[in-house]
mmCIF file of C-alpha atoms in Angstrom:
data_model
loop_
_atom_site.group_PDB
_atom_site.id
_atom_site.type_symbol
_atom_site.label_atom_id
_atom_site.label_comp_id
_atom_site.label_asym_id
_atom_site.label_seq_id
_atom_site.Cartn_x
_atom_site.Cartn_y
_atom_site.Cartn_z
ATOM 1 C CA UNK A 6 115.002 197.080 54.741
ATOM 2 C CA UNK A 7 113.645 198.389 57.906
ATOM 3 C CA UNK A 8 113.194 201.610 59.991
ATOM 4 C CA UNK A 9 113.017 202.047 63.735
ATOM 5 C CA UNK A 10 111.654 205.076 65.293
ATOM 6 C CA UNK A 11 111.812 205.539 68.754
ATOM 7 C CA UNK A 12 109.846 208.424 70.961
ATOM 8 C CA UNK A 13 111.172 211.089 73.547
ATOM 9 C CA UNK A 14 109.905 211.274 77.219
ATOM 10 C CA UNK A 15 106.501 213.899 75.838
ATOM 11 C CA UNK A 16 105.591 211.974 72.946
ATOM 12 C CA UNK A 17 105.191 208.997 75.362
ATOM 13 C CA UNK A 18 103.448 210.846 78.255
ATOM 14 C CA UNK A 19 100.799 212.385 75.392
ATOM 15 C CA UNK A 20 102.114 215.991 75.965
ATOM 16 C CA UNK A 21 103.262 218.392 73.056
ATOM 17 C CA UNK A 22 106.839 220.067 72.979
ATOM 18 C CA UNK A 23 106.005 223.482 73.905
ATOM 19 C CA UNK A 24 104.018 221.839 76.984
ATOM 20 C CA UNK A 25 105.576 223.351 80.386
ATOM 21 C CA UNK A 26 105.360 220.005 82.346
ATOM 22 C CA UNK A 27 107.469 218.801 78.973
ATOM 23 C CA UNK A 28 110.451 221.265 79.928
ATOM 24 C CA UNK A 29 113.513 219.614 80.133
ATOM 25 C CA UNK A 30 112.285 215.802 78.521
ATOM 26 C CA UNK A 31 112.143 217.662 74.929
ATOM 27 C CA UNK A 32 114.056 215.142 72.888
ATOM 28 C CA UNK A 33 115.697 212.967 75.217
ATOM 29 C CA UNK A 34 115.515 209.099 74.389
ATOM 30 C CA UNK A 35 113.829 209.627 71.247
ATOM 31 C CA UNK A 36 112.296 212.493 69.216
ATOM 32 C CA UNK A 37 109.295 214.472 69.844
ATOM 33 C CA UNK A 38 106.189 213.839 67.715
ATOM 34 C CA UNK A 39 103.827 216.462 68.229
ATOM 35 C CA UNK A 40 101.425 216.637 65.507
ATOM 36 C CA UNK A 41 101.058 214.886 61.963
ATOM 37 C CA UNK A 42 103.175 217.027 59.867
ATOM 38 C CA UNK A 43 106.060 215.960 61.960
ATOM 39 C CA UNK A 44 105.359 212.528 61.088
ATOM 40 C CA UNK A 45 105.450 213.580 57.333
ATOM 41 C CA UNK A 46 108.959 215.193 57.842
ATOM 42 C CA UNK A 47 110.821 212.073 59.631
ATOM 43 C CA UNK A 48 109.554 209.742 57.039
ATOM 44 C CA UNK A 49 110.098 212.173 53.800
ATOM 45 C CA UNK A 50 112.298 210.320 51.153
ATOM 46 C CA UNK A 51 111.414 206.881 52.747
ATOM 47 C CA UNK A 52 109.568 204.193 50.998
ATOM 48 C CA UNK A 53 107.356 203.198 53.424
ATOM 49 C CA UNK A 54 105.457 201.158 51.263
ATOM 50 C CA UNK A 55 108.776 199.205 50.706
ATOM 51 C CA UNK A 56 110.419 199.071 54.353
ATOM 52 C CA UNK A 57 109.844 198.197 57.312
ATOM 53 C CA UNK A 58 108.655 200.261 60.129
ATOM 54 C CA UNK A 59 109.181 199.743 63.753
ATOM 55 C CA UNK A 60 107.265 202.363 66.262
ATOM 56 C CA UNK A 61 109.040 201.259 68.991
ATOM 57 C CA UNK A 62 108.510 202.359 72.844
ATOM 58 C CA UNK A 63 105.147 203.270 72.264
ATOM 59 C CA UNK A 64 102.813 202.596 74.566
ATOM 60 C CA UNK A 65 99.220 202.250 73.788
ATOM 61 C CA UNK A 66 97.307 205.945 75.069
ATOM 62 C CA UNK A 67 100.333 207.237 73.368
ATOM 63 C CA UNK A 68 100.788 204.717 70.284
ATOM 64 C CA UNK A 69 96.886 205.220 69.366
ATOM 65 C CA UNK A 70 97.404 208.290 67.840
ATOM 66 C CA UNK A 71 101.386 208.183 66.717
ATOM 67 C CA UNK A 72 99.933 204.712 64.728
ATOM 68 C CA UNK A 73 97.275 206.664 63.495
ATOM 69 C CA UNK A 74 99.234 210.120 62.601
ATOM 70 C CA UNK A 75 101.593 207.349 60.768
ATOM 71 C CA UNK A 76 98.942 205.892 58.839
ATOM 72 C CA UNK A 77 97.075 209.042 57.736
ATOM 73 C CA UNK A 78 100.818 210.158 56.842
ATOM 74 C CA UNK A 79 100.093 206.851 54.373
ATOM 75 C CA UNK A 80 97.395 207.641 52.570
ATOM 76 C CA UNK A 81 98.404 211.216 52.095
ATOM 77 C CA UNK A 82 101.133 210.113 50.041
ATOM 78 C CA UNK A 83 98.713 207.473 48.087
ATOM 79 C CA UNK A 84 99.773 204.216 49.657
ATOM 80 C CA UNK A 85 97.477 201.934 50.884
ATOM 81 C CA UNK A 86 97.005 200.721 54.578
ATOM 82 C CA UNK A 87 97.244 197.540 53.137
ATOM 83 C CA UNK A 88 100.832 198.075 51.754
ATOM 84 C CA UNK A 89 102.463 199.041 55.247
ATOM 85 C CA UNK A 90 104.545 196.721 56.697
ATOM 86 C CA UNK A 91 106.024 197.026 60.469
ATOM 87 C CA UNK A 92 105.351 196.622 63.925
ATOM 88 C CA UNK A 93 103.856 198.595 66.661
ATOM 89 C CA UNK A 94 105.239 198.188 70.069
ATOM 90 C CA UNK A 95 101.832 199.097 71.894
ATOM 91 C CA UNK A 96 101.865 197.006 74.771
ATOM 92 C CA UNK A 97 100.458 198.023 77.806
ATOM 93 C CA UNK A 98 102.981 196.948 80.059
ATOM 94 C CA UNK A 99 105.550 199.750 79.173
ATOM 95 C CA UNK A 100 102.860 201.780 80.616
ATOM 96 C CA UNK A 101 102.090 200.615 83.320
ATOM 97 C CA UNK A 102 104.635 198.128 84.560
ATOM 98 C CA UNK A 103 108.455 199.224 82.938
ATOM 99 C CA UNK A 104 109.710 202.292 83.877
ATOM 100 C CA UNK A 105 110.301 203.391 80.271
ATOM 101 C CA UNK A 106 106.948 205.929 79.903
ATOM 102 C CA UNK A 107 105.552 206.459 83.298
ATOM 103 C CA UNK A 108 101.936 205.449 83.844
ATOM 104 C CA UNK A 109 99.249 207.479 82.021
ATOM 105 C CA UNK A 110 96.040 205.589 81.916
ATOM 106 C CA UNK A 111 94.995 202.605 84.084
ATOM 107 C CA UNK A 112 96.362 199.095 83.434
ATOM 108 C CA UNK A 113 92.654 197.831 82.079
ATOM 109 C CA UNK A 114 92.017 200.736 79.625
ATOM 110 C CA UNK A 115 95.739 201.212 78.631
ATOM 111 C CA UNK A 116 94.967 197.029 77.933
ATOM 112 C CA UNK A 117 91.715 198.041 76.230
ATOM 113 C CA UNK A 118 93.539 199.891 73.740
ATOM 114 C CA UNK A 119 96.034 198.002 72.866
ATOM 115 C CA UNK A 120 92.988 195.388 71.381
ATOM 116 C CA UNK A 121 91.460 198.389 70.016
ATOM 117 C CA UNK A 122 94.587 198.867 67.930
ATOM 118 C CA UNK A 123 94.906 195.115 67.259
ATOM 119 C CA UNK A 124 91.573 195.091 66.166
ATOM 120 C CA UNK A 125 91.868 198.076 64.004
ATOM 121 C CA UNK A 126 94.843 195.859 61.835
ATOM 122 C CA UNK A 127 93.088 192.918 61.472
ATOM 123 C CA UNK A 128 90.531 194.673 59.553
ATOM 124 C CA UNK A 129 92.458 197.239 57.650
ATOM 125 C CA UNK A 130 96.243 196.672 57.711
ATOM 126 C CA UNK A 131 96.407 192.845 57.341
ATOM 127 C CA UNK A 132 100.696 193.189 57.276
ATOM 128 C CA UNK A 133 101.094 195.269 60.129
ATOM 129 C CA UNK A 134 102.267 193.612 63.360
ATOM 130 C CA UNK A 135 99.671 195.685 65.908
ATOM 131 C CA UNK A 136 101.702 194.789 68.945
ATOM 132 C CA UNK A 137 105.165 193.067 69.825
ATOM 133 C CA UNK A 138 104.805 191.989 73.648
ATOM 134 C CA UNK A 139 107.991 193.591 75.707
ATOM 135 C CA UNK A 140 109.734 190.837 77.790
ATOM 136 C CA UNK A 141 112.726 193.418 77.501
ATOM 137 C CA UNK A 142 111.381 195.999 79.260
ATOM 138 C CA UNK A 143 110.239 193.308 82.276
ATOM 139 C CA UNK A 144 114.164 192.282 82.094
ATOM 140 C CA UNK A 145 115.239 195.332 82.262
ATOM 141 C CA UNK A 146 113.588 197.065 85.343
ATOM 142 C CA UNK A 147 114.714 193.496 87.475
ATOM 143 C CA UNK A 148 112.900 190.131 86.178
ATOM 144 C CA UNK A 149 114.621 187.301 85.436
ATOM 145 C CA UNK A 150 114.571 185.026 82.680
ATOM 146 C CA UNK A 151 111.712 182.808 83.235
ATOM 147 C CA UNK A 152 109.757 186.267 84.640
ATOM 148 C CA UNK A 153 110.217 187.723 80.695
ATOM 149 C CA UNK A 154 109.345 185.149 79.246
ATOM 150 C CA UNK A 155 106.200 184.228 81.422
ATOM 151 C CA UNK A 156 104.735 188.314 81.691
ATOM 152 C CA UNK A 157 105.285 188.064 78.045
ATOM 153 C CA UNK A 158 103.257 185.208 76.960
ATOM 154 C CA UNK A 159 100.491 185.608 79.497
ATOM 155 C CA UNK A 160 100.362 189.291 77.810
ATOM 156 C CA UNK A 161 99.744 187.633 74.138
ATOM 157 C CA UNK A 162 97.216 185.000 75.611
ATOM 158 C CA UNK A 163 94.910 187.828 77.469
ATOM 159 C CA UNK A 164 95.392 189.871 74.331
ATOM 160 C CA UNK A 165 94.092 186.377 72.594
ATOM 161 C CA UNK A 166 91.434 185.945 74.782
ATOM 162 C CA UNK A 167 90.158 189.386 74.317
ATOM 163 C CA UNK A 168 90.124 189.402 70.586
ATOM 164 C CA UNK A 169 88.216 185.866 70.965
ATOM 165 C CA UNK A 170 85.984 187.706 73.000
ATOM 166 C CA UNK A 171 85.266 189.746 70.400
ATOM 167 C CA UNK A 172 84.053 187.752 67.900
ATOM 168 C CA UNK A 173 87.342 186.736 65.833
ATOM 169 C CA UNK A 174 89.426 183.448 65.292
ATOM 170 C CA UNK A 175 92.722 182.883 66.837
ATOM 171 C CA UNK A 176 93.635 181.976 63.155
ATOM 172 C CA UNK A 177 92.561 185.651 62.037
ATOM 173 C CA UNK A 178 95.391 187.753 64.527
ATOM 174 C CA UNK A 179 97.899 185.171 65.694
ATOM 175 C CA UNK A 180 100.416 185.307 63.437
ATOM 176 C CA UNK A 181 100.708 189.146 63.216
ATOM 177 C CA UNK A 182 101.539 188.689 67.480
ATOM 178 C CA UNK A 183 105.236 189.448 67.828
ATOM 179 C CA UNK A 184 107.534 189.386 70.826
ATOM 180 C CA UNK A 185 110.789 191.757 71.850
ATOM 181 C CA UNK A 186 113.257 189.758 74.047
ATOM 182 C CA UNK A 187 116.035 190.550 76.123
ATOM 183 C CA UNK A 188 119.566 188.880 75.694
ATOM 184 C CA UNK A 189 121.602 188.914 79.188
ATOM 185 C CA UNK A 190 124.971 187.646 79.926
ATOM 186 C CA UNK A 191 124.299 183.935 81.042
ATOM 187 C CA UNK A 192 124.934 182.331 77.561
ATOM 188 C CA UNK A 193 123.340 179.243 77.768
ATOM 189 C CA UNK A 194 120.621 179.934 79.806
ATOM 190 C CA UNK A 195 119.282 182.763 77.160
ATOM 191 C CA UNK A 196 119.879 180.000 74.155
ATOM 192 C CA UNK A 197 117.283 177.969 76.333
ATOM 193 C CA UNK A 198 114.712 180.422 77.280
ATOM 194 C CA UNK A 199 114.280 181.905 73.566
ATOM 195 C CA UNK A 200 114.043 177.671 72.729
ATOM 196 C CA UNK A 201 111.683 177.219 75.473
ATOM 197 C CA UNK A 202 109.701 180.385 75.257
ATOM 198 C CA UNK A 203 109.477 178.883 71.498
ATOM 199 C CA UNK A 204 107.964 175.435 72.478
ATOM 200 C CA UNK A 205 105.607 177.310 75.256
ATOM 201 C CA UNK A 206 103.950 179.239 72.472
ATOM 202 C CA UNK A 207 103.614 176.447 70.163
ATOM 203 C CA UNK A 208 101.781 174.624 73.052
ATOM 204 C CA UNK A 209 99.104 177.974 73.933
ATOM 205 C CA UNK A 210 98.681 178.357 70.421
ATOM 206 C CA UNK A 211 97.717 174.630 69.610
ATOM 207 C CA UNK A 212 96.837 173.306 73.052
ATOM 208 C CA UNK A 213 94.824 176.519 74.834
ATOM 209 C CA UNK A 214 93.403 178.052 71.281
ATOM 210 C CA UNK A 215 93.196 175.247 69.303
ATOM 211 C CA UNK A 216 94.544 177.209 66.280
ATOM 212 C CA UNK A 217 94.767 175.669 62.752
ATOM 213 C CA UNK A 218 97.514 177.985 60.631
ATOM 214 C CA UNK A 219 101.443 176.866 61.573
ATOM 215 C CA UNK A 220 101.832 180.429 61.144
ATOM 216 C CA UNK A 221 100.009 180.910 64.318
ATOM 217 C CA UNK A 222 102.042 178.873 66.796
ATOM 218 C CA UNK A 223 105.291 179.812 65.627
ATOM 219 C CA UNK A 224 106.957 182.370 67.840
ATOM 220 C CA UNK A 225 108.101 185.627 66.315
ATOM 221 C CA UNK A 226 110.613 187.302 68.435
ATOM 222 C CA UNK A 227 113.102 190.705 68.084
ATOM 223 C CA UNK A 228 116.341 190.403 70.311
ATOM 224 C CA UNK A 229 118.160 193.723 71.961
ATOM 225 C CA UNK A 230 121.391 193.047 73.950
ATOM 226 C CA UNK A 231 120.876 194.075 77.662
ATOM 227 C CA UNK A 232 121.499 197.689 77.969
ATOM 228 C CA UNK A 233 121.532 197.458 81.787
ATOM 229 C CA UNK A 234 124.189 195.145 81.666
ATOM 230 C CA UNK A 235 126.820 197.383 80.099
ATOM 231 C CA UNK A 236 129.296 199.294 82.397
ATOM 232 C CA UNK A 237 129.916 202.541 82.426
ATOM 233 C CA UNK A 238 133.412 201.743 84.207
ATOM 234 C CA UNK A 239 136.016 200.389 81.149
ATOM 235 C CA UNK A 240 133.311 200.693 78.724
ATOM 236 C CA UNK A 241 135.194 199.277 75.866
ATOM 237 C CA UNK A 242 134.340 195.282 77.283
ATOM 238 C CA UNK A 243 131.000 195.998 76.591
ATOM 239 C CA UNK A 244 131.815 195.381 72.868
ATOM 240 C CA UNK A 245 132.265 191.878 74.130
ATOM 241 C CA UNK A 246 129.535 191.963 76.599
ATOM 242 C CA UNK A 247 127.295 192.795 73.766
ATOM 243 C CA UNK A 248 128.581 190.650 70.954
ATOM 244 C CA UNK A 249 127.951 187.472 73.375
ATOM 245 C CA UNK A 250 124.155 188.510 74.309
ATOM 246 C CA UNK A 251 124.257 188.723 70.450
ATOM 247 C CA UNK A 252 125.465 185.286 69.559
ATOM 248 C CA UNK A 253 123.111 184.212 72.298
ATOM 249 C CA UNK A 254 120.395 185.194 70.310
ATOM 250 C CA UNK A 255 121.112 183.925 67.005
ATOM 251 C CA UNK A 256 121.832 180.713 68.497
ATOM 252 C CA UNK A 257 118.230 180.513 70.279
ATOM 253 C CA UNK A 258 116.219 181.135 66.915
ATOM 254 C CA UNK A 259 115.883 185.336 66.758
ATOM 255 C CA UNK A 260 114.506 186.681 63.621
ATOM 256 C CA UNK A 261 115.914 190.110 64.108
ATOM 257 C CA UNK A 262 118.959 191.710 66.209
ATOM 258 C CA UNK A 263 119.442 194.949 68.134
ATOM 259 C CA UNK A 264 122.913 195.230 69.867
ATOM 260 C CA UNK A 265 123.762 197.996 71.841
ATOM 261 C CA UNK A 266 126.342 200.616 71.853
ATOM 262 C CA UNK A 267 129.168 199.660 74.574
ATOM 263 C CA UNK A 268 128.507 203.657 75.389
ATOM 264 C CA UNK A 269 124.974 202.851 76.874
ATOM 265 C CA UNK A 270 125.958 202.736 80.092
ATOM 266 C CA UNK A 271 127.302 206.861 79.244
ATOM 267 C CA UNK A 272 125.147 208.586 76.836
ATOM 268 C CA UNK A 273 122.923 208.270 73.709
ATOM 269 C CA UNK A 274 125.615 206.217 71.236
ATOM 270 C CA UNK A 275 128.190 208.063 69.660
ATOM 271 C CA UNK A 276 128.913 207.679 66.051
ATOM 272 C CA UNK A 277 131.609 205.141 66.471
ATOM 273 C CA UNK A 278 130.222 203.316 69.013
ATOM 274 C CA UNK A 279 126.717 202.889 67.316
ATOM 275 C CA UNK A 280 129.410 201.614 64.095
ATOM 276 C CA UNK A 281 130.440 199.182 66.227
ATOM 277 C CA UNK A 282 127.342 197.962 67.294
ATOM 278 C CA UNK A 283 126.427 197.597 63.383
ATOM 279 C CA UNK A 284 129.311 195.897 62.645
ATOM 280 C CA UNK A 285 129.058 193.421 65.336
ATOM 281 C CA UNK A 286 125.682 191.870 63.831
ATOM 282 C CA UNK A 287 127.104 192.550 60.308
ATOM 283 C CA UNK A 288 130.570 190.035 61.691
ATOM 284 C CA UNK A 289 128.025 187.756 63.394
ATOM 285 C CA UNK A 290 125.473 187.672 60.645
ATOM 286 C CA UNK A 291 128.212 187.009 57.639
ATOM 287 C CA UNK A 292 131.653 186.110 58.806
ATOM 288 C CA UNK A 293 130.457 183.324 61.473
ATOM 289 C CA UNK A 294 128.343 181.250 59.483
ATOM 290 C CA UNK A 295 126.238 181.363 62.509
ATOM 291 C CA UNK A 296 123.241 181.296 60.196
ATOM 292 C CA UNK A 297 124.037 177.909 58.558
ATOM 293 C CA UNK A 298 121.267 176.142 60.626
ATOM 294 C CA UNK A 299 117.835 176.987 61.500
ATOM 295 C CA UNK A 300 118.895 174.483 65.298
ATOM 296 C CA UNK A 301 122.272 175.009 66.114
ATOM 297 C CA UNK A 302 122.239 173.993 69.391
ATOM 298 C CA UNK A 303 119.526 171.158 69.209
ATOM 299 C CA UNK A 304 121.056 167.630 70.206
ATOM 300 C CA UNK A 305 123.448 169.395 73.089
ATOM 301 C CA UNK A 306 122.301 167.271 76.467
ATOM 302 C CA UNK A 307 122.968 170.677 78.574
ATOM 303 C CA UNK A 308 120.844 173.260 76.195
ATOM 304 C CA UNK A 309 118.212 170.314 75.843
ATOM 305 C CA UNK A 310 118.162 170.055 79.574
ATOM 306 C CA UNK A 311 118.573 173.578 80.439
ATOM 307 C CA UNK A 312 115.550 173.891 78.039
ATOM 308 C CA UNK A 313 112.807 171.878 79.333
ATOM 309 C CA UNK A 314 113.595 173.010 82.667
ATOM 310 C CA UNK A 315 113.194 177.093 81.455
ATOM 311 C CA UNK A 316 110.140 175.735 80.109
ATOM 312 C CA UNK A 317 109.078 173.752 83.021
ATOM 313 C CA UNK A 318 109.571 177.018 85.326
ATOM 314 C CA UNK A 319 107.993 179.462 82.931
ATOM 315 C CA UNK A 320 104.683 176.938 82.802
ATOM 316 C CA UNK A 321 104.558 177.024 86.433
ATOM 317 C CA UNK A 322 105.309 180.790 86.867
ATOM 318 C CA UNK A 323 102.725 181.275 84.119
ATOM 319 C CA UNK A 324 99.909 179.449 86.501
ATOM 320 C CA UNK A 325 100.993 181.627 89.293
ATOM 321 C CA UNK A 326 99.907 184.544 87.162
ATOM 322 C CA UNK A 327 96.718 182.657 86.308
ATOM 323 C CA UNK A 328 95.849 182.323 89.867
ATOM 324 C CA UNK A 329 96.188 186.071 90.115
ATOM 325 C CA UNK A 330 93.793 186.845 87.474
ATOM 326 C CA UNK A 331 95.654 186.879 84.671
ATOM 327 C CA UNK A 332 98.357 189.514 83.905
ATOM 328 C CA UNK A 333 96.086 192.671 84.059
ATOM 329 C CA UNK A 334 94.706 191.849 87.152
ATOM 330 C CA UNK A 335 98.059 191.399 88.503
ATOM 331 C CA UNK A 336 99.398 194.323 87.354
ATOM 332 C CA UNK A 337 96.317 196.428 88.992
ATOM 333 C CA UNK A 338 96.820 194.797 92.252
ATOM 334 C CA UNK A 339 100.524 195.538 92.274
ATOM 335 C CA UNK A 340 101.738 191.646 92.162
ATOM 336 C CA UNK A 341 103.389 191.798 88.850
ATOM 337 C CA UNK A 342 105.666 195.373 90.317
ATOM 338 C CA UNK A 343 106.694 193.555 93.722
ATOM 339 C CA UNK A 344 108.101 190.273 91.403
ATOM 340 C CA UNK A 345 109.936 192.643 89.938
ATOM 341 C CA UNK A 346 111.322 194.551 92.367
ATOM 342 C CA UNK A 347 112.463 191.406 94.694
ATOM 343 C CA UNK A 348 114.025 190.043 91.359
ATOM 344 C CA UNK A 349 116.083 193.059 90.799
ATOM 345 C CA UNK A 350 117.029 193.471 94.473
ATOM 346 C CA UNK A 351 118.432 189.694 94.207
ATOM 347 C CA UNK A 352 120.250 190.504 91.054
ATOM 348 C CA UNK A 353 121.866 193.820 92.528
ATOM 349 C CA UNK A 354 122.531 191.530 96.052
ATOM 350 C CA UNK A 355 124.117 188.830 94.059
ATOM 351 C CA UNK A 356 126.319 191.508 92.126
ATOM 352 C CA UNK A 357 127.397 193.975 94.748
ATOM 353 C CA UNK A 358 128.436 190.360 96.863
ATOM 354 C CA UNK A 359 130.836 189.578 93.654
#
């Protein structure tokens, strides 16, 4: 029911495969995309008028044309823009914040056209999710929780703002505004910050925008375990590792599931270990009867605690950004890289000290 297609090192950096400064990146973490007809050949034999599509990693000076090279790969074959489902990642932040795709273009423009491509979908691809805000990718170069969550959020509401800005309803975009979260190793505290990252949107959405549709306040969020937390030393316990982060995120409320090959921490996922993966979600999804309630964990005095509190900290972190500018103005003066950094470099203290 749904296709992901992630991008190699050129793609992302908006050079071509036979470029010289691409030498040596050709293919690695994803696969190159140089021109349309290459777009036509990965998605030959797939219904994409029936499936799902996920561009994933793709940040906005390079997403702008891969979205477009996969539209116009759309209407070649007959089907209507308005037909596509999917998401694309295009958030500026991998650009220019994450160390996944190097900076290309300046936070402000790279922010620019991620609203350009939001603004494109509103008008013509009314099913298409134009961007799915990254809190992974803050987790995973050193935030912590409440940091994901609050970068995250204060990403969709100056995305929200600009959209305003230009002349639509928070009604008209909201609900196609999607989120990619991280799932660590501290059990309960994840199960609380996807519950309070949940009630924190419901409150910008009908507090801060005023909007009318339930659709719009209700937060739509992708899990991945936490590659970066996989070993490569006795990389067999990250099976466990993994299928924890997973449970995790069903418990909190995810609406889809991404666990990682206990090989991350070694190479790009053998076949086996990428059928592990699989089954894990397929054991979690079926066998566990995990999915028998829509609140699981609601009524538990520590998660309900544990909750508000997240939520409590992410509000307050959130008007720390505020006071900066918001979170493109923080990125340009550098603020949102140094919480980063002094997060990780706690982490890594706190792990090399046992």
């Amino acid at each position: 029911t749904g296709v992901n297609l992630v991008f190699d090192y050129p793609t992302l950096r908006g050079y071509d495969s036979d470029d010289p400064r691409a030498e040596g990146d050709v293919g690695k973490v994803g696969v190159a995309i140089d021109s349309l007809q290459d777009t036509e050949i990965i998605f030959d034999g797939i219904p994409i008028d029936k499936v799902s599509v996920s561009l994933v990693t793709c940040n906005p000076s390079a997403g702008l044309p891969l979205i477009s090279m996969y539209f116009a790969a759309a209407e070649k074959r007959g089907i209507a823009l308005s037909a596509l489902s999917g998401t694309t990642q295009n958030d500026f932040a991998v650009e220019t914040i994450t160390s996944s795709a190097p900076e290309v273009i300046p936070p402000k423009h790279s922010f620019r056209i991620s609203c350009d491509v939001i603004d494109f979908c509103i008008q013509n691809a009314p099913r298409w999710n134009p961007i799915s805000y990254v809190g992974y990718q803050y987790r995973d170069s050193g935030s912590n929780a409440i940091q994901e969550v609050a970068f995250a959020i204060s990403d969709a509401i100056a995305c929200s703002e600009e959209m305003i800005r230009r002349g639509w309803k928070v009604d008209d975009f909201a609900s196609r505004l999607s989120f990619f979260f991280t799932a660590h190793n501290d059990l309960f505290e994840e199960i609380a910050k996807y519950r309070a990252a949940r009630q924190v949107w419901y409150k910008v959405m009908r507090e801060r925008f005023k909007a009318k549709n339930p659709r719009s306040y209700t937060l739509k969020f992708h899990v991945q375990t936490m590659g970066s937390s996989l070993t490569a030393q006795q990389p067999l316990n990250n099976i466990i590792r993994a299928a924890y982060q997973a449970l995790a995120a069903a418990l909190g409320g995810a609406q889809s599931l991404h666990v990682d090959s206990y090989d991350e921490g070694l190479c790009i996922p053998t076949k086996q270990a990428a059928m592990v993966a699989l089954r894990t979600q397929q054991i979690l999804q079926y066998e566990t009867n995990v999915m028998s309630t829509v609140e699981p964990m609601g009524g538990s005095f520590y998660v309900e605690y544990l909750t508000n509190e997240l939520e409590r900290r992410i509000w307050e972190y959130m008007e720390r950004i505020d006071k900066e500018g918001g979170i493109v103005s923080a990125t340009e003066k550098g603020w949102v890289h140094r919480e980063i950094s002094n997060s990780a470099y706690e982490y890594q203290r706190a792990v090399e000290c046992g």
